[in-house]
Short mmCIF file of C-alpha atoms and ligand atoms in Angstrom, two decimals:
data_model
loop_
_atom_site.label_atom_id
_atom_site.label_comp_id
_atom_site.label_asym_id
_atom_site.label_seq_id
_atom_site.Cartn_x
_atom_site.Cartn_y
_atom_site.Cartn_z
CA UNK J 1362 62.72 242.53 15.55
CA UNK J 1363 59.29 241.41 16.69
CA UNK J 1364 56.78 244.02 17.82
CA UNK J 1365 54.91 243.18 20.99
CA UNK J 1366 51.61 243.62 19.16
CA UNK J 1367 52.60 240.98 16.57
CA UNK J 1368 51.94 238.16 19.02
CA UNK J 1369 48.55 237.94 20.71
CA UNK J 1370 49.27 235.82 23.77
CA UNK J 1371 45.57 235.66 24.63
CA UNK J 1372 44.71 233.94 21.34
CA UNK J 1373 44.25 230.23 22.21
CA UNK J 1374 45.21 229.20 18.67
CA UNK J 1375 48.68 230.69 19.14
CA UNK J 1376 49.59 227.98 21.64
CA UNK J 1377 48.92 225.12 19.21
CA UNK J 1378 51.20 226.51 16.49
CA UNK J 1379 54.56 224.81 15.87
CA UNK J 1380 56.39 228.16 15.58
CA UNK J 1381 55.11 229.42 18.95
CA UNK J 1382 58.13 228.39 21.09
CA UNK J 1383 60.41 230.40 18.76
CA UNK J 1384 58.09 233.42 18.79
CA UNK J 1385 57.79 233.39 22.56
CA UNK J 1386 61.57 233.07 23.00
CA UNK J 1387 62.09 236.09 20.73
CA UNK J 1388 59.46 238.11 22.54
CA UNK J 1389 60.95 237.20 25.93
CA UNK J 1390 64.40 238.37 24.78
CA UNK J 1391 63.10 241.64 23.36
CA UNK J 1392 60.35 242.54 25.81
CA UNK J 1393 60.33 240.33 28.91
CA UNK J 1394 57.76 242.68 30.42
CA UNK J 1395 55.57 244.68 28.07
CA UNK J 1396 52.14 246.24 27.88
CA UNK J 1397 49.57 245.16 25.31
CA UNK J 1398 45.91 245.74 24.57
CA UNK J 1399 43.97 242.50 24.86
CA UNK J 1400 40.66 241.94 23.12
CA UNK J 1401 38.72 240.77 26.20
CA UNK J 1402 40.51 242.36 29.13
CA UNK J 1403 41.83 245.69 27.84
CA UNK J 1404 45.40 246.81 28.60
CA UNK J 1405 47.50 244.20 30.41
CA UNK J 1406 51.19 243.89 31.31
CA UNK J 1407 52.58 240.61 29.97
CA UNK J 1408 55.45 239.03 31.90
CA UNK J 1409 57.48 236.43 30.02
CA UNK J 1410 60.72 236.01 31.99
CA UNK J 1411 61.15 233.62 34.92
CA UNK J 1412 62.77 236.22 37.19
CA UNK J 1413 59.98 238.78 36.85
CA UNK J 1414 57.26 236.12 36.97
CA UNK J 1415 58.66 234.88 40.28
CA UNK J 1416 58.90 238.48 41.54
CA UNK J 1417 55.19 239.01 40.84
CA UNK J 1418 54.00 235.67 42.24
CA UNK J 1419 56.06 235.96 45.43
CA UNK J 1420 54.47 239.26 46.43
CA UNK J 1421 50.80 238.42 46.90
CA UNK J 1422 50.04 241.70 48.71
CA UNK J 1423 51.53 243.97 46.03
CA UNK J 1424 50.28 241.84 43.13
CA UNK J 1425 46.74 241.14 44.27
CA UNK J 1426 44.52 238.26 43.13
CA UNK J 1427 41.30 239.86 44.32
CA UNK J 1428 40.39 241.44 40.97
CA UNK J 1429 40.75 238.09 39.21
CA UNK J 1430 43.50 235.53 38.69
CA UNK J 1431 42.72 234.63 35.08
CA UNK J 1432 42.32 236.55 31.85
CA UNK J 1433 39.06 236.25 29.95
CA UNK J 1434 36.60 237.61 32.51
CA UNK J 1435 36.15 240.79 30.48
CA UNK J 1436 37.57 244.26 31.11
CA UNK J 1437 36.53 245.72 34.47
CA UNK J 1438 34.63 242.60 35.56
CA UNK J 1439 35.46 241.46 39.06
CA UNK J 1440 34.77 237.74 39.63
CA UNK J 1441 32.03 236.82 42.10
CA UNK J 1442 34.48 235.03 44.40
CA UNK J 1443 36.65 238.13 44.88
CA UNK J 1444 37.83 238.35 48.51
CA UNK J 1445 36.01 235.13 49.37
CA UNK J 1446 37.54 232.34 47.28
CA UNK J 1447 41.12 231.40 48.18
CA UNK J 1448 42.48 231.93 44.66
CA UNK J 1449 40.87 235.39 44.64
CA UNK J 1450 41.88 236.55 48.12
CA UNK J 1451 44.96 238.27 49.44
CA UNK J 1452 46.74 237.64 52.73
CA UNK J 1453 45.82 237.62 55.61
CA UNK J 1454 42.26 236.54 54.70
CA UNK J 1455 43.72 234.11 52.19
CA UNK J 1456 45.39 232.08 54.97
CA UNK J 1457 42.10 231.75 56.85
CA UNK J 1458 40.33 230.39 53.79
CA UNK J 1459 43.10 227.93 52.96
CA UNK J 1460 43.42 226.60 56.52
CA UNK J 1461 40.45 224.16 56.63
CA UNK J 1462 41.40 222.60 53.28
CA UNK J 1463 45.16 222.39 53.96
CA UNK J 1464 45.11 219.16 56.04
CA UNK J 1465 43.37 217.26 53.20
CA UNK J 1466 46.14 218.09 50.76
CA UNK J 1467 49.19 217.66 53.00
CA UNK J 1468 51.67 214.98 51.86
CA UNK J 1469 50.67 212.64 54.75
CA UNK J 1470 46.95 212.30 53.93
CA UNK J 1471 47.76 212.20 50.21
CA UNK J 1472 50.16 209.30 50.87
CA UNK J 1473 47.29 207.67 52.76
CA UNK J 1474 45.04 208.02 49.73
CA UNK J 1475 47.78 206.91 47.32
CA UNK J 1476 46.88 203.21 47.47
CA UNK J 1477 43.33 203.96 46.36
CA UNK J 1478 44.61 206.29 43.63
CA UNK J 1479 47.03 203.62 42.37
CA UNK J 1480 44.23 201.03 42.18
CA UNK J 1481 41.93 203.49 40.44
CA UNK J 1482 44.61 204.40 37.89
CA UNK J 1483 45.33 200.72 37.22
CA UNK J 1484 41.66 200.01 36.63
CA UNK J 1485 41.21 203.04 34.33
CA UNK J 1486 44.26 202.06 32.28
CA UNK J 1487 43.15 198.40 32.28
CA UNK J 1488 39.77 199.37 30.80
CA UNK J 1489 41.41 201.58 28.17
CA UNK J 1490 43.78 198.74 27.19
CA UNK J 1491 40.81 196.37 26.85
CA UNK J 1492 39.07 198.85 24.57
CA UNK J 1493 42.26 199.14 22.55
CA UNK J 1494 41.31 202.35 20.74
CA UNK J 1495 40.39 205.38 22.85
CA UNK J 1496 40.43 209.14 23.01
CA UNK J 1497 43.16 209.32 25.63
CA UNK J 1498 41.89 212.66 26.95
CA UNK J 1499 38.56 211.12 27.92
CA UNK J 1500 40.23 208.00 29.25
CA UNK J 1501 42.51 209.88 31.66
CA UNK J 1502 39.76 212.28 32.82
CA UNK J 1503 38.17 209.53 34.84
CA UNK J 1504 41.00 209.62 37.39
CA UNK J 1505 40.94 213.23 38.66
CA UNK J 1506 37.17 213.19 38.60
CA UNK J 1507 36.92 210.05 40.73
CA UNK J 1508 39.60 211.29 43.12
CA UNK J 1509 37.78 214.61 43.50
CA UNK J 1510 34.44 212.90 44.05
CA UNK J 1511 36.07 210.69 46.71
CA UNK J 1512 37.58 213.73 48.39
CA UNK J 1513 34.20 215.45 48.50
CA UNK J 1514 32.33 212.23 49.14
CA UNK J 1515 30.04 212.91 46.14
CA UNK J 1516 27.31 210.26 45.91
CA UNK J 1517 27.73 207.84 42.97
CA UNK J 1518 24.57 209.02 41.15
CA UNK J 1519 25.83 212.64 41.02
CA UNK J 1520 29.31 211.97 39.67
CA UNK J 1521 28.56 212.19 35.95
CA UNK J 1522 26.74 215.50 36.41
CA UNK J 1523 29.69 216.94 38.37
CA UNK J 1524 32.07 216.01 35.51
CA UNK J 1525 29.86 217.60 32.85
CA UNK J 1526 29.43 220.80 34.81
CA UNK J 1527 33.19 221.07 35.48
CA UNK J 1528 33.83 220.86 31.74
CA UNK J 1529 31.60 223.81 30.97
CA UNK J 1530 32.68 225.84 33.99
CA UNK J 1531 36.32 225.73 33.03
CA UNK J 1532 36.49 225.04 29.34
CA UNK J 1533 33.41 226.77 27.95
CA UNK J 1534 34.29 228.95 24.97
CA UNK J 1535 32.87 232.22 26.30
CA UNK J 1536 32.78 233.85 29.76
CA UNK J 1537 28.96 233.42 29.65
CA UNK J 1538 29.24 229.67 29.07
CA UNK J 1539 31.79 229.30 31.85
CA UNK J 1540 29.61 231.31 34.22
CA UNK J 1541 26.66 229.06 33.36
CA UNK J 1542 28.76 226.02 34.31
CA UNK J 1543 29.54 227.46 37.72
CA UNK J 1544 25.89 228.39 38.16
CA UNK J 1545 25.02 224.69 37.97
CA UNK J 1546 27.84 223.48 40.18
CA UNK J 1547 27.22 226.03 42.92
CA UNK J 1548 23.62 225.05 43.89
CA UNK J 1549 24.75 221.43 44.03
CA UNK J 1550 27.64 222.25 46.36
CA UNK J 1551 25.36 224.50 48.44
CA UNK J 1552 22.95 221.63 48.96
CA UNK J 1553 25.80 219.35 50.03
CA UNK J 1554 27.18 221.99 52.44
CA UNK J 1555 23.78 222.39 54.10
CA UNK J 1556 23.35 218.61 54.44
CA UNK J 1557 26.78 218.19 55.98
CA UNK J 1558 26.46 221.14 58.33
CA UNK J 1559 23.54 219.21 59.85
CA UNK J 1560 25.27 215.87 59.71
CA UNK J 1561 29.06 216.35 59.41
CA UNK J 1562 31.38 213.53 58.44
CA UNK J 1563 35.15 213.41 57.88
CA UNK J 1564 35.23 214.65 54.30
CA UNK J 1565 36.45 217.99 52.94
CA UNK J 1566 32.96 219.45 52.48
CA UNK J 1567 32.04 218.68 56.09
CA UNK J 1568 35.28 220.20 57.40
CA UNK J 1569 34.84 223.38 55.44
CA UNK J 1570 31.13 223.58 56.26
CA UNK J 1571 31.85 223.44 60.00
CA UNK J 1572 35.09 225.47 60.05
CA UNK J 1573 35.12 228.48 62.38
CA UNK J 1574 37.20 231.65 62.13
CA UNK J 1575 37.26 233.64 65.41
CA UNK J 1576 34.47 231.38 66.73
CA UNK J 1577 32.19 232.01 63.74
CA UNK J 1578 31.28 229.58 60.97
CA UNK J 1579 32.50 230.66 57.53
CA UNK J 1580 29.58 232.17 55.58
CA UNK J 1581 27.97 229.38 53.57
CA UNK J 1582 28.64 231.27 50.30
CA UNK J 1583 32.36 231.32 51.09
CA UNK J 1584 32.38 227.59 51.80
CA UNK J 1585 30.69 226.93 48.46
CA UNK J 1586 32.95 229.26 46.51
CA UNK J 1587 36.04 227.59 47.93
CA UNK J 1588 34.73 224.14 47.17
CA UNK J 1589 34.02 225.33 43.64
CA UNK J 1590 37.61 226.58 43.48
CA UNK J 1591 38.93 223.17 44.54
CA UNK J 1592 36.69 221.13 42.21
CA UNK J 1593 37.42 223.23 39.18
CA UNK J 1594 41.12 223.57 40.05
CA UNK J 1595 41.57 219.86 40.65
CA UNK J 1596 39.85 218.15 37.73
CA UNK J 1597 40.76 219.92 34.51
CA UNK J 1598 44.36 220.66 35.42
CA UNK J 1599 45.20 217.02 36.10
CA UNK J 1600 43.26 215.85 33.04
CA UNK J 1601 45.13 218.16 30.70
CA UNK J 1602 48.54 217.63 32.26
CA UNK J 1603 48.03 213.86 32.02
CA UNK J 1604 46.92 213.97 28.38
CA UNK J 1605 49.57 216.50 27.35
CA UNK J 1606 52.21 214.55 29.28
CA UNK J 1607 51.34 211.31 27.50
CA UNK J 1608 51.18 213.14 24.18
CA UNK J 1609 54.68 214.52 24.86
CA UNK J 1610 55.93 211.00 25.58
CA UNK J 1611 54.42 209.59 22.37
CA UNK J 1612 56.08 212.39 20.40
CA UNK J 1613 59.36 211.43 22.06
CA UNK J 1614 59.36 207.61 22.16
CA UNK J 1615 62.94 207.47 23.51
CA UNK J 1616 61.67 209.19 26.69
CA UNK J 1617 58.82 206.70 27.01
CA UNK J 1618 61.31 203.82 26.76
CA UNK J 1619 63.66 205.45 29.29
CA UNK J 1620 60.82 205.64 31.79
CA UNK J 1621 59.73 202.11 31.00
CA UNK J 1622 63.24 200.78 31.62
CA UNK J 1623 63.34 202.67 34.92
CA UNK J 1624 66.33 204.77 33.83
CA UNK J 1625 64.77 207.92 35.28
CA UNK J 1626 62.71 208.37 38.41
CA UNK J 1627 59.01 209.20 38.20
CA UNK J 1628 59.29 212.22 40.55
CA UNK J 1629 61.76 214.14 38.42
CA UNK J 1630 59.97 213.04 35.22
CA UNK J 1631 56.68 214.44 36.54
CA UNK J 1632 58.25 217.78 37.36
CA UNK J 1633 59.78 217.99 33.91
CA UNK J 1634 56.48 217.11 32.23
CA UNK J 1635 54.74 219.70 34.40
CA UNK J 1636 57.30 222.29 33.30
CA UNK J 1637 57.08 221.26 29.67
CA UNK J 1638 53.29 221.14 29.42
CA UNK J 1639 52.57 224.16 31.70
CA UNK J 1640 48.88 223.73 30.99
CA UNK J 1641 47.95 226.73 33.13
CA UNK J 1642 49.48 229.04 30.55
CA UNK J 1643 49.09 232.17 32.60
CA UNK J 1644 47.92 233.65 35.87
CA UNK J 1645 46.71 237.20 36.46
CA UNK J 1646 47.34 239.80 39.17
CA UNK J 1647 46.43 243.47 39.75
CA UNK J 1648 48.93 245.94 41.23
CA UNK J 1649 47.66 247.17 44.59
CA UNK J 1650 49.98 250.24 44.47
CA UNK J 1651 52.38 251.90 42.06
CA UNK J 1652 55.53 249.86 41.60
CA UNK J 1653 58.35 249.05 39.19
CA UNK J 1654 58.93 245.86 37.22
CA UNK J 1655 61.86 245.37 34.85
CA UNK J 1656 62.25 249.16 34.60
CA UNK J 1657 58.58 249.78 33.81
CA UNK J 1658 56.27 251.78 36.02
CA UNK J 1659 53.29 249.66 36.96
CA UNK J 1660 50.40 251.79 38.22
CA UNK J 1661 48.00 250.83 40.96
CA UNK J 1662 45.13 248.97 39.27
CA UNK J 1663 47.22 247.79 36.30
CA UNK J 1664 46.72 244.17 35.41
CA UNK J 1665 49.74 241.90 35.15
CA UNK J 1666 49.59 238.54 33.36
CA UNK J 1667 52.36 236.10 34.26
CA UNK J 1668 52.93 233.75 31.31
CA UNK J 1669 53.97 230.63 33.18
CA UNK J 1670 54.58 228.66 29.96
CA UNK J 1671 57.15 231.23 28.88
CA UNK J 1672 58.79 231.58 32.32
CA UNK J 1673 59.20 227.80 32.35
CA UNK J 1674 61.24 227.99 29.14
CA UNK J 1675 63.42 230.92 30.13
CA UNK J 1676 67.12 230.05 29.51
CA UNK J 1677 68.10 232.31 32.42
CA UNK J 1678 66.33 229.86 34.77
CA UNK J 1679 66.66 226.51 32.97
CA UNK J 1680 69.63 224.89 31.32
CA UNK J 1681 68.67 223.83 27.75
CA UNK J 1682 65.00 224.79 28.38
CA UNK J 1683 63.89 223.62 24.93
CA UNK J 1684 64.89 220.04 25.75
CA UNK J 1685 62.83 217.61 27.82
CA UNK J 1686 65.26 216.31 30.44
CA UNK J 1687 63.30 213.85 32.56
CA UNK J 1688 66.02 213.86 35.22
CA UNK J 1689 66.33 217.66 35.31
CA UNK J 1690 67.57 218.87 38.68
CA UNK J 1691 67.02 221.41 40.05
CA UNK J 1692 63.68 222.09 38.42
CA UNK J 1693 62.07 225.15 39.92
CA UNK J 1694 59.25 225.34 37.41
CA UNK J 1695 56.22 227.54 38.05
CA UNK J 1696 53.62 225.13 36.65
CA UNK J 1697 52.10 224.74 40.11
CA UNK J 1698 52.54 228.40 41.01
CA UNK J 1699 54.76 230.06 43.60
CA UNK J 1700 54.27 231.91 46.88
CA UNK J 1701 51.03 232.22 48.85
CA UNK J 1702 48.84 230.82 46.08
CA UNK J 1703 51.09 227.83 45.33
CA UNK J 1704 48.79 225.01 44.25
CA UNK J 1705 47.17 223.50 47.32
CA UNK J 1706 46.55 220.30 45.36
CA UNK J 1707 50.19 219.83 44.24
CA UNK J 1708 50.90 216.62 46.23
CA UNK J 1709 47.56 215.17 45.12
CA UNK J 1710 48.16 216.14 41.49
CA UNK J 1711 51.57 214.46 41.56
CA UNK J 1712 50.12 211.33 43.19
CA UNK J 1713 47.46 211.12 40.46
CA UNK J 1714 49.84 211.76 37.58
CA UNK J 1715 52.44 209.37 39.00
CA UNK J 1716 49.84 206.60 39.40
CA UNK J 1717 48.47 207.14 35.91
CA UNK J 1718 51.83 207.24 34.13
CA UNK J 1719 53.09 204.23 36.11
CA UNK J 1720 49.97 202.21 35.19
CA UNK J 1721 50.40 203.20 31.52
CA UNK J 1722 54.08 202.25 31.48
CA UNK J 1723 53.33 198.91 33.12
CA UNK J 1724 50.40 197.93 30.89
CA UNK J 1725 51.13 199.59 27.56
CA UNK J 1726 54.05 198.85 25.28
CA UNK J 1727 53.30 201.57 22.75
CA UNK J 1728 50.79 204.40 22.48
CA UNK J 1729 50.07 204.58 18.76
CA UNK J 1730 48.29 207.72 17.51
CA UNK J 1731 45.39 206.80 15.19
CA UNK J 1732 44.37 210.25 14.01
CA UNK J 1733 45.10 213.94 14.34
CA UNK J 1734 45.16 215.50 17.83
CA UNK J 1735 43.09 218.60 18.37
CA UNK J 1736 43.94 221.22 20.97
CA UNK J 1737 41.27 222.84 23.08
CA UNK J 1738 40.88 226.59 22.73
CA UNK J 1739 41.79 227.72 26.21
CA UNK J 1740 44.51 229.90 27.69
CA UNK J 1741 43.35 228.87 31.17
CA UNK J 1742 44.02 225.17 30.80
CA UNK J 1743 45.72 224.56 27.51
CA UNK J 1744 45.40 220.94 26.50
CA UNK J 1745 43.87 218.49 24.07
CA UNK J 1746 40.27 217.75 23.16
CA UNK J 1747 41.06 214.69 21.06
CA UNK J 1748 44.03 212.41 21.28
CA UNK J 1749 42.90 209.26 19.45
CA UNK J 1750 45.23 206.34 20.10
CA UNK J 1751 45.60 202.58 19.96
CA UNK J 1752 47.10 201.12 23.12
CA UNK J 1753 49.34 198.15 22.31
CA UNK J 1754 49.60 196.05 25.47
CA UNK J 1755 52.94 194.91 26.88
C1 HEM Z 1376 48.68 219.12 37.31
C2 HEM Z 1376 47.69 219.60 38.01
C3 HEM Z 1376 47.63 221.01 38.54
C4 HEM Z 1376 48.16 222.16 38.05
C5 HEM Z 1376 49.03 222.34 36.80
C6 HEM Z 1376 47.77 223.23 38.95
C7 HEM Z 1376 48.19 224.54 38.83
C8 HEM Z 1376 47.96 225.52 39.79
C9 HEM Z 1376 48.55 226.83 39.80
C10 HEM Z 1376 49.53 227.36 38.76
C11 HEM Z 1376 48.06 227.49 40.87
C12 HEM Z 1376 48.39 228.94 41.30
C13 HEM Z 1376 47.45 229.92 40.63
C14 HEM Z 1376 47.81 231.35 40.94
O1 HEM Z 1376 48.94 231.65 41.30
O2 HEM Z 1376 46.91 232.21 40.77
C15 HEM Z 1376 47.13 226.62 41.53
C16 HEM Z 1376 46.39 226.95 42.64
C17 HEM Z 1376 45.37 226.14 43.13
N1 HEM Z 1376 45.15 224.83 42.82
FE1 HEM Z 1376 46.14 223.74 41.46
N2 HEM Z 1376 46.97 222.72 39.91
C18 HEM Z 1376 46.86 221.36 39.71
C19 HEM Z 1376 46.16 220.48 40.50
C20 HEM Z 1376 45.29 220.82 41.51
C21 HEM Z 1376 44.50 219.90 42.30
C22 HEM Z 1376 44.55 218.39 42.16
C23 HEM Z 1376 43.75 220.67 43.13
C24 HEM Z 1376 42.73 220.25 44.15
C25 HEM Z 1376 42.25 219.07 44.30
C26 HEM Z 1376 44.08 222.05 42.90
C27 HEM Z 1376 43.51 223.13 43.53
C28 HEM Z 1376 44.05 224.40 43.52
C29 HEM Z 1376 43.54 225.50 44.34
C30 HEM Z 1376 42.35 225.45 45.27
C31 HEM Z 1376 44.38 226.59 44.11
C32 HEM Z 1376 44.29 227.98 44.73
C33 HEM Z 1376 45.28 228.03 45.88
C34 HEM Z 1376 45.37 229.40 46.52
O3 HEM Z 1376 44.99 230.39 45.91
O4 HEM Z 1376 45.87 229.45 47.64
N3 HEM Z 1376 45.02 222.10 41.91
N4 HEM Z 1376 47.10 225.40 40.87
#
């Protein structure tokens, strides 16, 4: 019998341990919903089962995002974007903030951009193959960053700075470091919003900068915060899912070969790799009134952490969850969220990952690890810092 205090889910090192899947499975069986004291955020309800995770995520009014959607901000700290950034806003305001960005992420426009994404992925993979030996995490990062910069129409000379700042803003080791990252990104975005309000074009920044709710322009701070949300949400997630996905395939060479021989489709393979990697390990909510979850009384103001990684391995929701079945169907994983806050960038993320994996499978015969991988220390975007490999061309 495992006690709920024996496993500290907020410890980033836990997620890199080989015995973690077993520990999490045991904890899910014994205490699918339980309350623990976390070091940074005080008492938090941890939700490990798929059913209860879905219950929380589906009810965005009861389980509010306004007090923060991620652990690590520190107990009692409310993030600056609360009530103004789409990830940190509840309905109905949430819908208003999502509306101007929605058309850019709809499947149609993403299909339109797919050709460019495919070419970009091919060129990134081509360069990596020419180099022969690379840190695959760095190599794949170039794709989401370029796609994001295209979406925002970021001038060429600013692109490197935007990448560096995104790294710190999302993957800094302490809340202070992460805040400092955002503090650099925000003035840059503010400048761009002001420029494009005066001279709007067809890009996402211009659309958000000139969007009106009830005849009024969105406050400039809200435009910037939402752009920040999109930049940060769209770069690191794809980078880590791509690197972790490729790492998973090198650990399971029979799956790599199956994909290469075209025995499974890319769409179902992507969903399975999203489920398996679940790089966004958790998401946080705060109860807006007293309620009940799995027989527990959740009080208004209680914080509830949904452990997506665990929900995505729940045997009640997935047949043989501990196996990677690239043709799994159905596959209702929560790696891209569920309900009102379902990832706005999901079609774009899939287009990027599909293009990258396809380019890799076409150009590379074998991905040969050349040294130890190191995991990053993040429960926000759990991934790899170093994945040194040799790419043997086909
Ligand atoms: C594999 C890549 C991705 C993963 C795993 C991922 C994961 C997620 C998840 C789990 C959520 C829901 C969070 C919650 O419920 O609190 C979310 C929301 C969001 N994602 Fe993604 N995401 C990815 C790619 C992207 C991309 C490419 C973009 C933009 C270019 C993006 C922008 C956003 C935004 C703005 C939200 C907030 C939506 C809202 O609150 O309405 N994401 N993402």
